C-alpha atoms as a printed R data frame, in Angstrom:
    type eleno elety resid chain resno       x       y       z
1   ATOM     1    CA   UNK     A     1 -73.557 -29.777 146.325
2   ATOM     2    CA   UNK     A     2 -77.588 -29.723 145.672
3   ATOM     3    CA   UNK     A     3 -77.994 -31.764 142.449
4   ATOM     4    CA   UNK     A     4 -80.405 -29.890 140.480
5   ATOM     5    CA   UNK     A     5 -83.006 -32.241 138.437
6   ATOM     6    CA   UNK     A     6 -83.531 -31.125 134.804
7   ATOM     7    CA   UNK     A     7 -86.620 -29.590 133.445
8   ATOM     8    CA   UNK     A     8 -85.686 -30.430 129.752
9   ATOM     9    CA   UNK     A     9 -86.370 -34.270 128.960
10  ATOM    10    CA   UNK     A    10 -85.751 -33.455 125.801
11  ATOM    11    CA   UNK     A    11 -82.387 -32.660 126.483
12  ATOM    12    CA   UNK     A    12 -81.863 -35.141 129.205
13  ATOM    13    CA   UNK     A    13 -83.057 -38.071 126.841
14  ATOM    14    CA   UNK     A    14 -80.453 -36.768 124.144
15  ATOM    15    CA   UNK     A    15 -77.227 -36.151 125.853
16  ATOM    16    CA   UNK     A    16 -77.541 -39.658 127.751
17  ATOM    17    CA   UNK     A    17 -77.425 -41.022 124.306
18  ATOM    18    CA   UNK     A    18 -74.446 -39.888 123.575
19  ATOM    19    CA   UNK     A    19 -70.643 -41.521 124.535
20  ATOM    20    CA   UNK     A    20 -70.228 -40.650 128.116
21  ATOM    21    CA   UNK     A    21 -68.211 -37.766 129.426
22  ATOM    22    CA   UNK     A    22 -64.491 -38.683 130.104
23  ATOM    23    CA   UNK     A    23 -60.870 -37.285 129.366
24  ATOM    24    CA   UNK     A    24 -58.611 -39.606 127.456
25  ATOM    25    CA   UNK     A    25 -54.959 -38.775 128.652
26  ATOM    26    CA   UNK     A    26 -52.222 -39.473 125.381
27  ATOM    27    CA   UNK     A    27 -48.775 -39.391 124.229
28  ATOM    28    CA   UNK     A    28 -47.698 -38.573 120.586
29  ATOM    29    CA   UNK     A    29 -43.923 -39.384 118.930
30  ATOM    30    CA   UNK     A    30 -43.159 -42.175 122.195
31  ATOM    31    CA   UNK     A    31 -43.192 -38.951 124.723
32  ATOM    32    CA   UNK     A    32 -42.222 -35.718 122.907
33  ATOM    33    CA   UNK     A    33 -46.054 -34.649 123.447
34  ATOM    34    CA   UNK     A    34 -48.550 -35.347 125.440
35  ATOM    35    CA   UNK     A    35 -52.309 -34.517 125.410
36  ATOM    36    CA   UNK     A    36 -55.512 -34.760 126.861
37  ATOM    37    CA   UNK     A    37 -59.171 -34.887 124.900
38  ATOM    38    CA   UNK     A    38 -62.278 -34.464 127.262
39  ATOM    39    CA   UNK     A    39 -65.822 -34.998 126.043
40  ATOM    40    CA   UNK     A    40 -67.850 -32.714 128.434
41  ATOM    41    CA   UNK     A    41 -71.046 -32.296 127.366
42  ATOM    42    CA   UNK     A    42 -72.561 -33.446 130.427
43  ATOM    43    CA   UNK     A    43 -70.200 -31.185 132.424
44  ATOM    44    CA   UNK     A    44 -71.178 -28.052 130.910
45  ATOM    45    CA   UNK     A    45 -75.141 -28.747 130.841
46  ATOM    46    CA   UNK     A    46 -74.532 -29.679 134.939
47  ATOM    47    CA   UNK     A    47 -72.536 -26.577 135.115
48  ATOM    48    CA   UNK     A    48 -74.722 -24.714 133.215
49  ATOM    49    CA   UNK     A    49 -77.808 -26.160 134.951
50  ATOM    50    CA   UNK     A    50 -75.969 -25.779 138.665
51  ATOM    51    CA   UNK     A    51 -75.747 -21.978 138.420
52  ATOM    52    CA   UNK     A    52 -78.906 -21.229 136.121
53  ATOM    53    CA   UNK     A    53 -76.920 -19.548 133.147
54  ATOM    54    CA   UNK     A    54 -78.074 -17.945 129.557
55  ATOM    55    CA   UNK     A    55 -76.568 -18.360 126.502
56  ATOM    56    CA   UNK     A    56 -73.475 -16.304 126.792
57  ATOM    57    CA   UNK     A    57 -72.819 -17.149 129.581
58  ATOM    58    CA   UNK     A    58 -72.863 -20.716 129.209
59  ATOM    59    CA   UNK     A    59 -70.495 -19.959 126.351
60  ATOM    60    CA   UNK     A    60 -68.032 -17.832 128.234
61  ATOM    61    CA   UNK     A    61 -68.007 -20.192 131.626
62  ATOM    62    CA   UNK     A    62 -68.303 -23.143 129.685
63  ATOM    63    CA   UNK     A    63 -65.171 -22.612 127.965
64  ATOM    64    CA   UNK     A    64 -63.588 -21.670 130.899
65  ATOM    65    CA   UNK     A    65 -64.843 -24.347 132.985
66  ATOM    66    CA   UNK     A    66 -63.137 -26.996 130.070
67  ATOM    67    CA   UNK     A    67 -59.968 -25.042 129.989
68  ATOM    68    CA   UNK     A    68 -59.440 -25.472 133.645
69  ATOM    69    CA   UNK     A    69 -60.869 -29.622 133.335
70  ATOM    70    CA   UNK     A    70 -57.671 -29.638 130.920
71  ATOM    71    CA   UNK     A    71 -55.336 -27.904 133.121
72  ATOM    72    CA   UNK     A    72 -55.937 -31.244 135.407
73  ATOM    73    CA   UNK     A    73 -53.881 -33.385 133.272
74  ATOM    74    CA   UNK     A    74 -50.241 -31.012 134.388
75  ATOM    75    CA   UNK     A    75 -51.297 -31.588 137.956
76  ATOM    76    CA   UNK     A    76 -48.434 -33.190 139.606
77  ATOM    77    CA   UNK     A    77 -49.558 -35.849 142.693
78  ATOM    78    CA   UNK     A    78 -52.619 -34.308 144.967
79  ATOM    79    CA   UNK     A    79 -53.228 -30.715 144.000
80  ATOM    80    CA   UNK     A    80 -55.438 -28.030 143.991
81  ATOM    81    CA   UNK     A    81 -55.302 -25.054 141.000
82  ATOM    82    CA   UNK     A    82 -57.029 -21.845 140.821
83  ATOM    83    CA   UNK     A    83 -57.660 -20.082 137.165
84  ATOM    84    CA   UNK     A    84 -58.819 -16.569 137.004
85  ATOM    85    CA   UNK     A    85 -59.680 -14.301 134.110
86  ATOM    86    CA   UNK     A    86 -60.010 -11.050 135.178
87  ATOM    87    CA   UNK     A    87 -60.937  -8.020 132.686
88  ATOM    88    CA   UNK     A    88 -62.340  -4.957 132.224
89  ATOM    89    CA   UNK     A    89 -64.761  -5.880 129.704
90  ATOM    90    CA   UNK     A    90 -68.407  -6.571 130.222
91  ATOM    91    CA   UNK     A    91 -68.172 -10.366 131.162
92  ATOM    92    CA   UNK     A    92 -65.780  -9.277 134.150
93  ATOM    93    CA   UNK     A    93 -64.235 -12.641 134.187
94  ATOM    94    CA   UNK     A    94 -64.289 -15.736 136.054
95  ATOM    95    CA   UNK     A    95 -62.657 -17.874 138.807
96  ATOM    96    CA   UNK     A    96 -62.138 -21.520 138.046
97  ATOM    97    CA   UNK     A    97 -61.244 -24.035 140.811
98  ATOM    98    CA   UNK     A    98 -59.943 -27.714 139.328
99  ATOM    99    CA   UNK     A    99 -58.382 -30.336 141.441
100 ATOM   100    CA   UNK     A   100 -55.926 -33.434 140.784
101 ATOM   101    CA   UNK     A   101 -59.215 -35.682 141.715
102 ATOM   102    CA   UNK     A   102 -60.985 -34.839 138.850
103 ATOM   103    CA   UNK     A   103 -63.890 -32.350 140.429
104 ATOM   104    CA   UNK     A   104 -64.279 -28.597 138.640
105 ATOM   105    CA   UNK     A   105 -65.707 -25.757 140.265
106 ATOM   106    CA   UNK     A   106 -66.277 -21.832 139.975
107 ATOM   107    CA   UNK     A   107 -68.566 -18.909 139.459
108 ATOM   108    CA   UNK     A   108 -68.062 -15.799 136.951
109 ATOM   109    CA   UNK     A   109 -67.582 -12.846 137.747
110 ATOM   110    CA   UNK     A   110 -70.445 -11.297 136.629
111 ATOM   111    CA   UNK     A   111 -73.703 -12.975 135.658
112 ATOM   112    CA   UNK     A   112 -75.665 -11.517 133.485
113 ATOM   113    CA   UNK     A   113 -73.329 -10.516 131.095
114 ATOM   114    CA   UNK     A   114 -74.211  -7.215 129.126
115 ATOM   115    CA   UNK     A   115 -75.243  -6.825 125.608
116 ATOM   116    CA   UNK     A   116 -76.034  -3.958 123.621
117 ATOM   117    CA   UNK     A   117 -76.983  -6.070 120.437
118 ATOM   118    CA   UNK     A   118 -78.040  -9.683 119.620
119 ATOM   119    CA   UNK     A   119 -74.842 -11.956 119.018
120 ATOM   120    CA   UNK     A   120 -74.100 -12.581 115.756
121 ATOM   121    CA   UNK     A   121 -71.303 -14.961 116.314
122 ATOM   122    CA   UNK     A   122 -69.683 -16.794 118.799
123 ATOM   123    CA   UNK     A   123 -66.634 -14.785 119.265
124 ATOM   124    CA   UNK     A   124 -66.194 -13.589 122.838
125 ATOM   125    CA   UNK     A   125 -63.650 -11.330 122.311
126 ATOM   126    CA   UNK     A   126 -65.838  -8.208 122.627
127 ATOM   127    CA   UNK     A   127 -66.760  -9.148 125.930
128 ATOM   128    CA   UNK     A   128 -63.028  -9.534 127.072
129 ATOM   129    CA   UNK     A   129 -60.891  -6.115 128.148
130 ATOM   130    CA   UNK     A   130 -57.713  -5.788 128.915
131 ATOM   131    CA   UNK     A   131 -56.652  -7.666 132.326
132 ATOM   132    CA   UNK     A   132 -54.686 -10.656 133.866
133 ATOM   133    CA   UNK     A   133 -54.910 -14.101 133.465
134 ATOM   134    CA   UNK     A   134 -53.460 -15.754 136.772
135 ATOM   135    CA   UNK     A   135 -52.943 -19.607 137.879
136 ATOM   136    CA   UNK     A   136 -52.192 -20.778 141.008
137 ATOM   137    CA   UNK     A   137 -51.509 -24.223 142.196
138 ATOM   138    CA   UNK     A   138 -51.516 -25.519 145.939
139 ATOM   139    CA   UNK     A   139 -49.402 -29.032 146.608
140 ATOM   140    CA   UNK     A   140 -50.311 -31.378 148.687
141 ATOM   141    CA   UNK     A   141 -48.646 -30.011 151.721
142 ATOM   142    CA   UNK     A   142 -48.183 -26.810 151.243
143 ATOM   143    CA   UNK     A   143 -49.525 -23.902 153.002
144 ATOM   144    CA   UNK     A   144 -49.597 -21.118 150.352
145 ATOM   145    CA   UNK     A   145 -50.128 -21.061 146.661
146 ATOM   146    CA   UNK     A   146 -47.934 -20.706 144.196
147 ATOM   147    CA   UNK     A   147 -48.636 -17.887 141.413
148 ATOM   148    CA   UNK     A   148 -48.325 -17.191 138.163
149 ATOM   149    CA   UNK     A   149 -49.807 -14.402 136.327
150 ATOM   150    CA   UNK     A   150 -49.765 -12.879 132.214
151 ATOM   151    CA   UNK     A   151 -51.554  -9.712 130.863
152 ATOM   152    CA   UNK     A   152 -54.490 -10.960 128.290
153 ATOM   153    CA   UNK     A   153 -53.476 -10.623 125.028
154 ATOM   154    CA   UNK     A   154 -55.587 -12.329 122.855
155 ATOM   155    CA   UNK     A   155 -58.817 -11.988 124.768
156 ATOM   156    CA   UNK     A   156 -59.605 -15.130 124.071
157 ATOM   157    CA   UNK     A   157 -59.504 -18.227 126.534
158 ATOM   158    CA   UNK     A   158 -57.535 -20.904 124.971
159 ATOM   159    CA   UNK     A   159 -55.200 -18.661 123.552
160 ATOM   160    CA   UNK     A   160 -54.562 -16.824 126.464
161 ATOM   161    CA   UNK     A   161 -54.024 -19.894 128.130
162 ATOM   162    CA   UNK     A   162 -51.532 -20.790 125.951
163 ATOM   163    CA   UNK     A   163 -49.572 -17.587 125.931
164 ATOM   164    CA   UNK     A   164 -49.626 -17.846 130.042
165 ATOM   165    CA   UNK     A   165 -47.867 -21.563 129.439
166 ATOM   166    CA   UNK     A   166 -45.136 -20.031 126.628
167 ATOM   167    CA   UNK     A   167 -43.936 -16.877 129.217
168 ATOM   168    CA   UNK     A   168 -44.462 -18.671 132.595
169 ATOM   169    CA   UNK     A   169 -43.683 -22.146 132.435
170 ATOM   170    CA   UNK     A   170 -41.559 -21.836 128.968
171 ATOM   171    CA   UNK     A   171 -43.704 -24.967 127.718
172 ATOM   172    CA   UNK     A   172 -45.031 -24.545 124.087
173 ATOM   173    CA   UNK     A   173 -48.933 -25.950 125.019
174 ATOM   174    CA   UNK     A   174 -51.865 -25.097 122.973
175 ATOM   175    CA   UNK     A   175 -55.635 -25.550 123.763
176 ATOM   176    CA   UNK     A   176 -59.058 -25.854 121.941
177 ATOM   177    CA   UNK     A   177 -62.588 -25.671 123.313
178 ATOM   178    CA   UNK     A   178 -65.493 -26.104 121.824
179 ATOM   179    CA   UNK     A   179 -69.541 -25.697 122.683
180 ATOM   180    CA   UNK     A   180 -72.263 -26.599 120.353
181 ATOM   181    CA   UNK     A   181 -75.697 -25.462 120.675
182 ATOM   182    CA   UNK     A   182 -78.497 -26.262 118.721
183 ATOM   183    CA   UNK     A   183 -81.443 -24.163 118.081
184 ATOM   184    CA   UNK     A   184 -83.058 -23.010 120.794
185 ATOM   185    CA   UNK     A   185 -79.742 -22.588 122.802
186 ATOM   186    CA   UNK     A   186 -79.172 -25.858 124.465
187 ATOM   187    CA   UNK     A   187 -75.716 -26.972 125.107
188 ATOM   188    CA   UNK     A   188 -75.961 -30.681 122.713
189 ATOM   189    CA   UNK     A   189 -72.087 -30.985 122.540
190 ATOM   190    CA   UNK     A   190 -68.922 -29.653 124.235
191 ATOM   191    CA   UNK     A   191 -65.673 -30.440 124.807
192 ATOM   192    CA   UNK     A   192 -61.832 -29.253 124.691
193 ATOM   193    CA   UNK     A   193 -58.181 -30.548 124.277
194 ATOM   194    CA   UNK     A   194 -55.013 -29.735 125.324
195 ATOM   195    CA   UNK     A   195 -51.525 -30.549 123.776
196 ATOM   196    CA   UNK     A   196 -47.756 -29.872 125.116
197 ATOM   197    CA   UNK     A   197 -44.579 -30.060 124.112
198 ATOM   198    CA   UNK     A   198 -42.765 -32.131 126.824
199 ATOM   199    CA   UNK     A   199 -39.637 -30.925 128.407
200 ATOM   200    CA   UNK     A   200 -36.005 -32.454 127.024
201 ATOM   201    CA   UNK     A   201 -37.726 -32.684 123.299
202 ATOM   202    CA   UNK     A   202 -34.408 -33.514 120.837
203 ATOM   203    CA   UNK     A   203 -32.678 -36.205 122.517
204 ATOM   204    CA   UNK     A   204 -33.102 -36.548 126.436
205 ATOM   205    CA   UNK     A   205 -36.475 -39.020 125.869
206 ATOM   206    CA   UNK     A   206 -33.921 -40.990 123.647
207 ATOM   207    CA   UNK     A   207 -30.973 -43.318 123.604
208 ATOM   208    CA   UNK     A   208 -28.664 -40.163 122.315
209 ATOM   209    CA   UNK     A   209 -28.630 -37.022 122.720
210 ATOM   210    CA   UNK     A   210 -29.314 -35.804 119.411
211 ATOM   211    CA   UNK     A   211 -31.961 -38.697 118.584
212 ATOM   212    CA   UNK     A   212 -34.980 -37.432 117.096
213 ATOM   213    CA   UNK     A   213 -38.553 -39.275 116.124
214 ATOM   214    CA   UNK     A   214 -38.980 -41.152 112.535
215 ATOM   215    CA   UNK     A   215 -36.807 -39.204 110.614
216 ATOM   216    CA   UNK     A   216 -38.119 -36.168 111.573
217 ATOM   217    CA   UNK     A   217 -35.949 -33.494 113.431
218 ATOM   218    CA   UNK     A   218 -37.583 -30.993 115.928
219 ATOM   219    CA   UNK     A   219 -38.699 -28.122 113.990
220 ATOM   220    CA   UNK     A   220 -40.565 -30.831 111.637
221 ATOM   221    CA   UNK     A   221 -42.269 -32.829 113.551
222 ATOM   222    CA   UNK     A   222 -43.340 -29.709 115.975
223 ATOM   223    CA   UNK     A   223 -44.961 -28.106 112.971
224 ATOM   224    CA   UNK     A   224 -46.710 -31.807 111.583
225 ATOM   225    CA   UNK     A   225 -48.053 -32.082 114.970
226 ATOM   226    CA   UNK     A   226 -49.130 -28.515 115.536
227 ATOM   227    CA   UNK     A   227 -50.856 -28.712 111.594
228 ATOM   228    CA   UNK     A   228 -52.248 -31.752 112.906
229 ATOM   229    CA   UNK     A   229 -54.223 -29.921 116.071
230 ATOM   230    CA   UNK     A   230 -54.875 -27.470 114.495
231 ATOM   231    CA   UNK     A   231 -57.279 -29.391 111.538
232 ATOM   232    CA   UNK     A   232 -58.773 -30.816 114.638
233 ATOM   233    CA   UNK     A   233 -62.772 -30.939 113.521
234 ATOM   234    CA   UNK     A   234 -65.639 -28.234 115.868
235 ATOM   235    CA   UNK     A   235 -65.671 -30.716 119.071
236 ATOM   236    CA   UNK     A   236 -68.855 -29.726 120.143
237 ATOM   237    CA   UNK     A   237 -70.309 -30.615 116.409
238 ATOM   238    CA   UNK     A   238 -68.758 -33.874 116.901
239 ATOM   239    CA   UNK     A   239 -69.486 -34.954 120.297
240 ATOM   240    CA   UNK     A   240 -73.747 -33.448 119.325
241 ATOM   241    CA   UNK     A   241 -72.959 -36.470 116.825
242 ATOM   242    CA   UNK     A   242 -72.220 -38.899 118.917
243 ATOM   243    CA   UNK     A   243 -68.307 -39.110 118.146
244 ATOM   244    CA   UNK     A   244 -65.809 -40.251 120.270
245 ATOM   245    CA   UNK     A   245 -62.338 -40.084 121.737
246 ATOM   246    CA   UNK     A   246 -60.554 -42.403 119.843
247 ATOM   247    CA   UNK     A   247 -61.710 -41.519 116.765
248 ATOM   248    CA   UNK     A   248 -60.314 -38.197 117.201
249 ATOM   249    CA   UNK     A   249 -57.100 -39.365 118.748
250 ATOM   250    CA   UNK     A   250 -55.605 -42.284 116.298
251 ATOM   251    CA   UNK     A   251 -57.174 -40.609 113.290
252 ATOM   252    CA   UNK     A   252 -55.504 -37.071 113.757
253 ATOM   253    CA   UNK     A   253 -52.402 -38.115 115.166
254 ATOM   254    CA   UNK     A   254 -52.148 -41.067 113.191
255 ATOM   255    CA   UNK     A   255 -48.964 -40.053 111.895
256 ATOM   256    CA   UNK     A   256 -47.274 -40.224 115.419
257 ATOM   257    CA   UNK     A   257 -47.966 -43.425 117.370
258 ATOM   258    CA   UNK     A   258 -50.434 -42.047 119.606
259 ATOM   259    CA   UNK     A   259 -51.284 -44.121 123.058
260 ATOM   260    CA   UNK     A   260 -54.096 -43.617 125.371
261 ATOM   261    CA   UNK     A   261 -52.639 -44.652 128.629
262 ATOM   262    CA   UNK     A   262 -55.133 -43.284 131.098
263 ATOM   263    CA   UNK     A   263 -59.028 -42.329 130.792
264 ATOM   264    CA   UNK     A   264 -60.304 -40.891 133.628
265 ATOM   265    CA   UNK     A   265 -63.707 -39.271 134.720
266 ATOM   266    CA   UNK     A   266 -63.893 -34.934 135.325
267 ATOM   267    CA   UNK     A   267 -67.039 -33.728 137.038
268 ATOM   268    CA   UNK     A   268 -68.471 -30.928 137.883
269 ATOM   269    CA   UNK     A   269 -69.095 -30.958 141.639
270 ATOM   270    CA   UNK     A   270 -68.739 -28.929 144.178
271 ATOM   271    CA   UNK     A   271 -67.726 -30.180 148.280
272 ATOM   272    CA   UNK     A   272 -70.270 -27.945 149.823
273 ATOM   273    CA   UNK     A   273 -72.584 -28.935 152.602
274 ATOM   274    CA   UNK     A   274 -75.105 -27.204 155.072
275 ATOM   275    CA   UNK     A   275 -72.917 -28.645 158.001
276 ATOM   276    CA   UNK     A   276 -70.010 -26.777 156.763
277 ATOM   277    CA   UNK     A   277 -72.080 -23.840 156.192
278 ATOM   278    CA   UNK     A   278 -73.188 -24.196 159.644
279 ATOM   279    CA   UNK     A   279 -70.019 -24.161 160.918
280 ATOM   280    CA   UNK     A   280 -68.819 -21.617 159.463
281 ATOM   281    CA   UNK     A   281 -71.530 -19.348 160.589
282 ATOM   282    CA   UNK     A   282 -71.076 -20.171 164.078
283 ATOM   283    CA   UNK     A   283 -67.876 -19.137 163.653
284 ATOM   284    CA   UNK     A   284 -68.724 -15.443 163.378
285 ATOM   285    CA   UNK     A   285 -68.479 -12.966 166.416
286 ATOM   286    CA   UNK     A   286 -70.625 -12.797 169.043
287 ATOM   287    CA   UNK     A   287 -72.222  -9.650 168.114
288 ATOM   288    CA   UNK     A   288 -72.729 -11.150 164.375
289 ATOM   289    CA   UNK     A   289 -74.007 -14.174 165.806
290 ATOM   290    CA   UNK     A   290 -76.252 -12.277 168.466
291 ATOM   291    CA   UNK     A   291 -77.581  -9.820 165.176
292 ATOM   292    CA   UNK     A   292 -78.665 -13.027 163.336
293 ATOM   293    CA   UNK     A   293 -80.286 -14.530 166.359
294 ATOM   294    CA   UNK     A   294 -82.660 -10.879 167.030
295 ATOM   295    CA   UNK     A   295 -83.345 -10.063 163.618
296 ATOM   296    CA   UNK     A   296 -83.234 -13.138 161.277
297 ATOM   297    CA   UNK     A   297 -83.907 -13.495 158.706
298 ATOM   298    CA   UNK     A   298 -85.316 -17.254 159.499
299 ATOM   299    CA   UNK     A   299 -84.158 -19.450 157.807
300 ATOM   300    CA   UNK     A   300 -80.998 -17.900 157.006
301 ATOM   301    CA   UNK     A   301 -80.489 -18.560 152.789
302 ATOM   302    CA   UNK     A   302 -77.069 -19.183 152.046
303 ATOM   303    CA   UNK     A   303 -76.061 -19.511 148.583
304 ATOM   304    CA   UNK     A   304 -72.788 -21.462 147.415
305 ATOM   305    CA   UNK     A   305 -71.107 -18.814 144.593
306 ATOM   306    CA   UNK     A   306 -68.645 -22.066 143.428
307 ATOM   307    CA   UNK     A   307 -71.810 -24.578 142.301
308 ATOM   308    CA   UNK     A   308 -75.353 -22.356 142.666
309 ATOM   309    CA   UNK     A   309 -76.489 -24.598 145.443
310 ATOM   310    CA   UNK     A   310 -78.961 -22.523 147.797
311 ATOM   311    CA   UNK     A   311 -79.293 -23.696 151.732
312 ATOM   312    CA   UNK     A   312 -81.742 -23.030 153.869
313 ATOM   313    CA   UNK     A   313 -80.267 -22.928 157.244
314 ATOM   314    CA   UNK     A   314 -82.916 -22.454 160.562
315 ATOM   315    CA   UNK     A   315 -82.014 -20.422 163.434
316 ATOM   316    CA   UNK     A   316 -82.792 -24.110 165.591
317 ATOM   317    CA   UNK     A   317 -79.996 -25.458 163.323
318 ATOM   318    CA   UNK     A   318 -77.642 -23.049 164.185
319 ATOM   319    CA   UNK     A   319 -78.533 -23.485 167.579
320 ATOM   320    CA   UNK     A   320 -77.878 -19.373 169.326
């Protein structure tokens, strides 16, 4: 990926005051849930900054882009996950690529989005239709993907998201994003948390089988939690104000033991390169190849849809 520089000092100078990005992995009730909380400001503004996006956009692929940095946390060993929205509203959707590294990558679907009025709120649900949401995750080893797909119901991200965890996986999981902008549409705080019931809940984490946690049964301690996430403060207001992870984490799930066992850094970031590009051109038929070489143009421009990052590849590079 081409690192683009920023233009705004302003901006540059203020987010690198803040707590730095990173995801703090957690368990509530000794294992019964388990979370993650990612402070991403500095992902979305390089996101944002990689593919050159306005304000609703940066809202819609912002959120999307956290949703699938949370989805990282239910990788299991080396893998690779796709997340696509796909509507027939006016934002389209969006393809999201995340892997068990920590890296995030994608493009929407259509950029610019529409509008027939100014926004008056930050509710994207007008720009949603009706459509699929679809995940699909790629082991390490494996040669095809493995596929799981809901209709959009609540055309909304995190929701969706959560409804495509309750029908295909069976896992009660809930999600939150959040972007704050200030006012003259900079991105000065974003981030996004995830939470999960773990499988076995009532008795298999335990010594028995019908132990359950503090004197609370199942249905209790599901709802105290759930209250609990749910009170959970704007996270891009709080991160803008230099909050942090903990903060968030042993203050709101106080009541539940919570541990941070693993922090861990999420980028956005992209494995392009103009020698794969390269390759990958002269990989095209002879006739294609032959067409470039007679009537250009030279330098060929390639642009990379998953990270903005243009090329600028000579026909002496490509050597035909």
């Amino acid at each position: 990926m081409i690192t683009k520089e920023y233009e705004d000092k302003e901006l540059e100078n203020f987010i690198n005051n803040l707590y730095e990005d990173e995801m703090s992995i957690f368990i509530l009730a000794e294992g019964r849930y388990r979370g993650a909380l990612f402070h991403g400001t500095r992902f979305v503004n390089r996101m944002r900054l990689q593919h050159n996006l306005g304000i609703l956009e940066t809202q819609v692929f912002g959120q999307a882009c956290l949703s699938g940095a949370l989805l990282i946390p239910t990788m299991k060993g080396r893998e690779n996950l796709l997340f696509r929205y796909d509507t027939n509203g006016p934002a389209a959707g969006f393809c999201v690529n995340a892997d068990s590294t920590g890296t995030v990558r994608g493009y929407l679907l259509q950029n610019q989005i529409p509008i027939e009025k100014p926004l008056e709120s930050w509710d994207l649900s007008p720009f949603f239709g009706d459509g699929t949401l679809t995940i699909s995750r790629l082991s390490e080893g494996a040669r095809e993907y493995q596929t799981g797909s809901v209709e959009i119901v609540h055309r909304n991200i995190a929701k969706d998201l959560a409804w495509y965890f309750q029908q295909s996986e069976q896992t009660k999981t809930a999600f939150n994003t959040s972007i704050m902008m200030d006012k003259k549409g900079r991105v000065i705080g974003a981030g996004g948390m995830f939470l999960q019931k773990m499988p076995g809940f009532g008795g298999n984490l335990g010594n028995e089988k019908n132990e359950y946690w503090n004197g609370m049964d199942e249905d209790e301690l599901t709802e105290r939690i759930e209250h609990a996430f749910s009170s959970c403060p704007s996270l891009g207001q709080w991160y803008s104000e230099k909050g942090d992870n903990d903060d968030i984490i042993y203050g709101l799930f106080r009541d539940f033991a919570p541990t941070v066992p693993v922090t861990r850094k999420i980028r956005f970031d992209c494995d392009c390169s103009k020698e794969k590009f390269i390759k990958h051109i002269k990989a095209l038929s002879a006739a294609e190849l032959d067409d470039i070489k007679k009537n250009g143009p030279n330098p060929l421009e390639i642009v990379c849809h998953n990270c903005g990052s243009v090329y600028k590849i000579s026909l002496d590079e490509l050597k035909i």
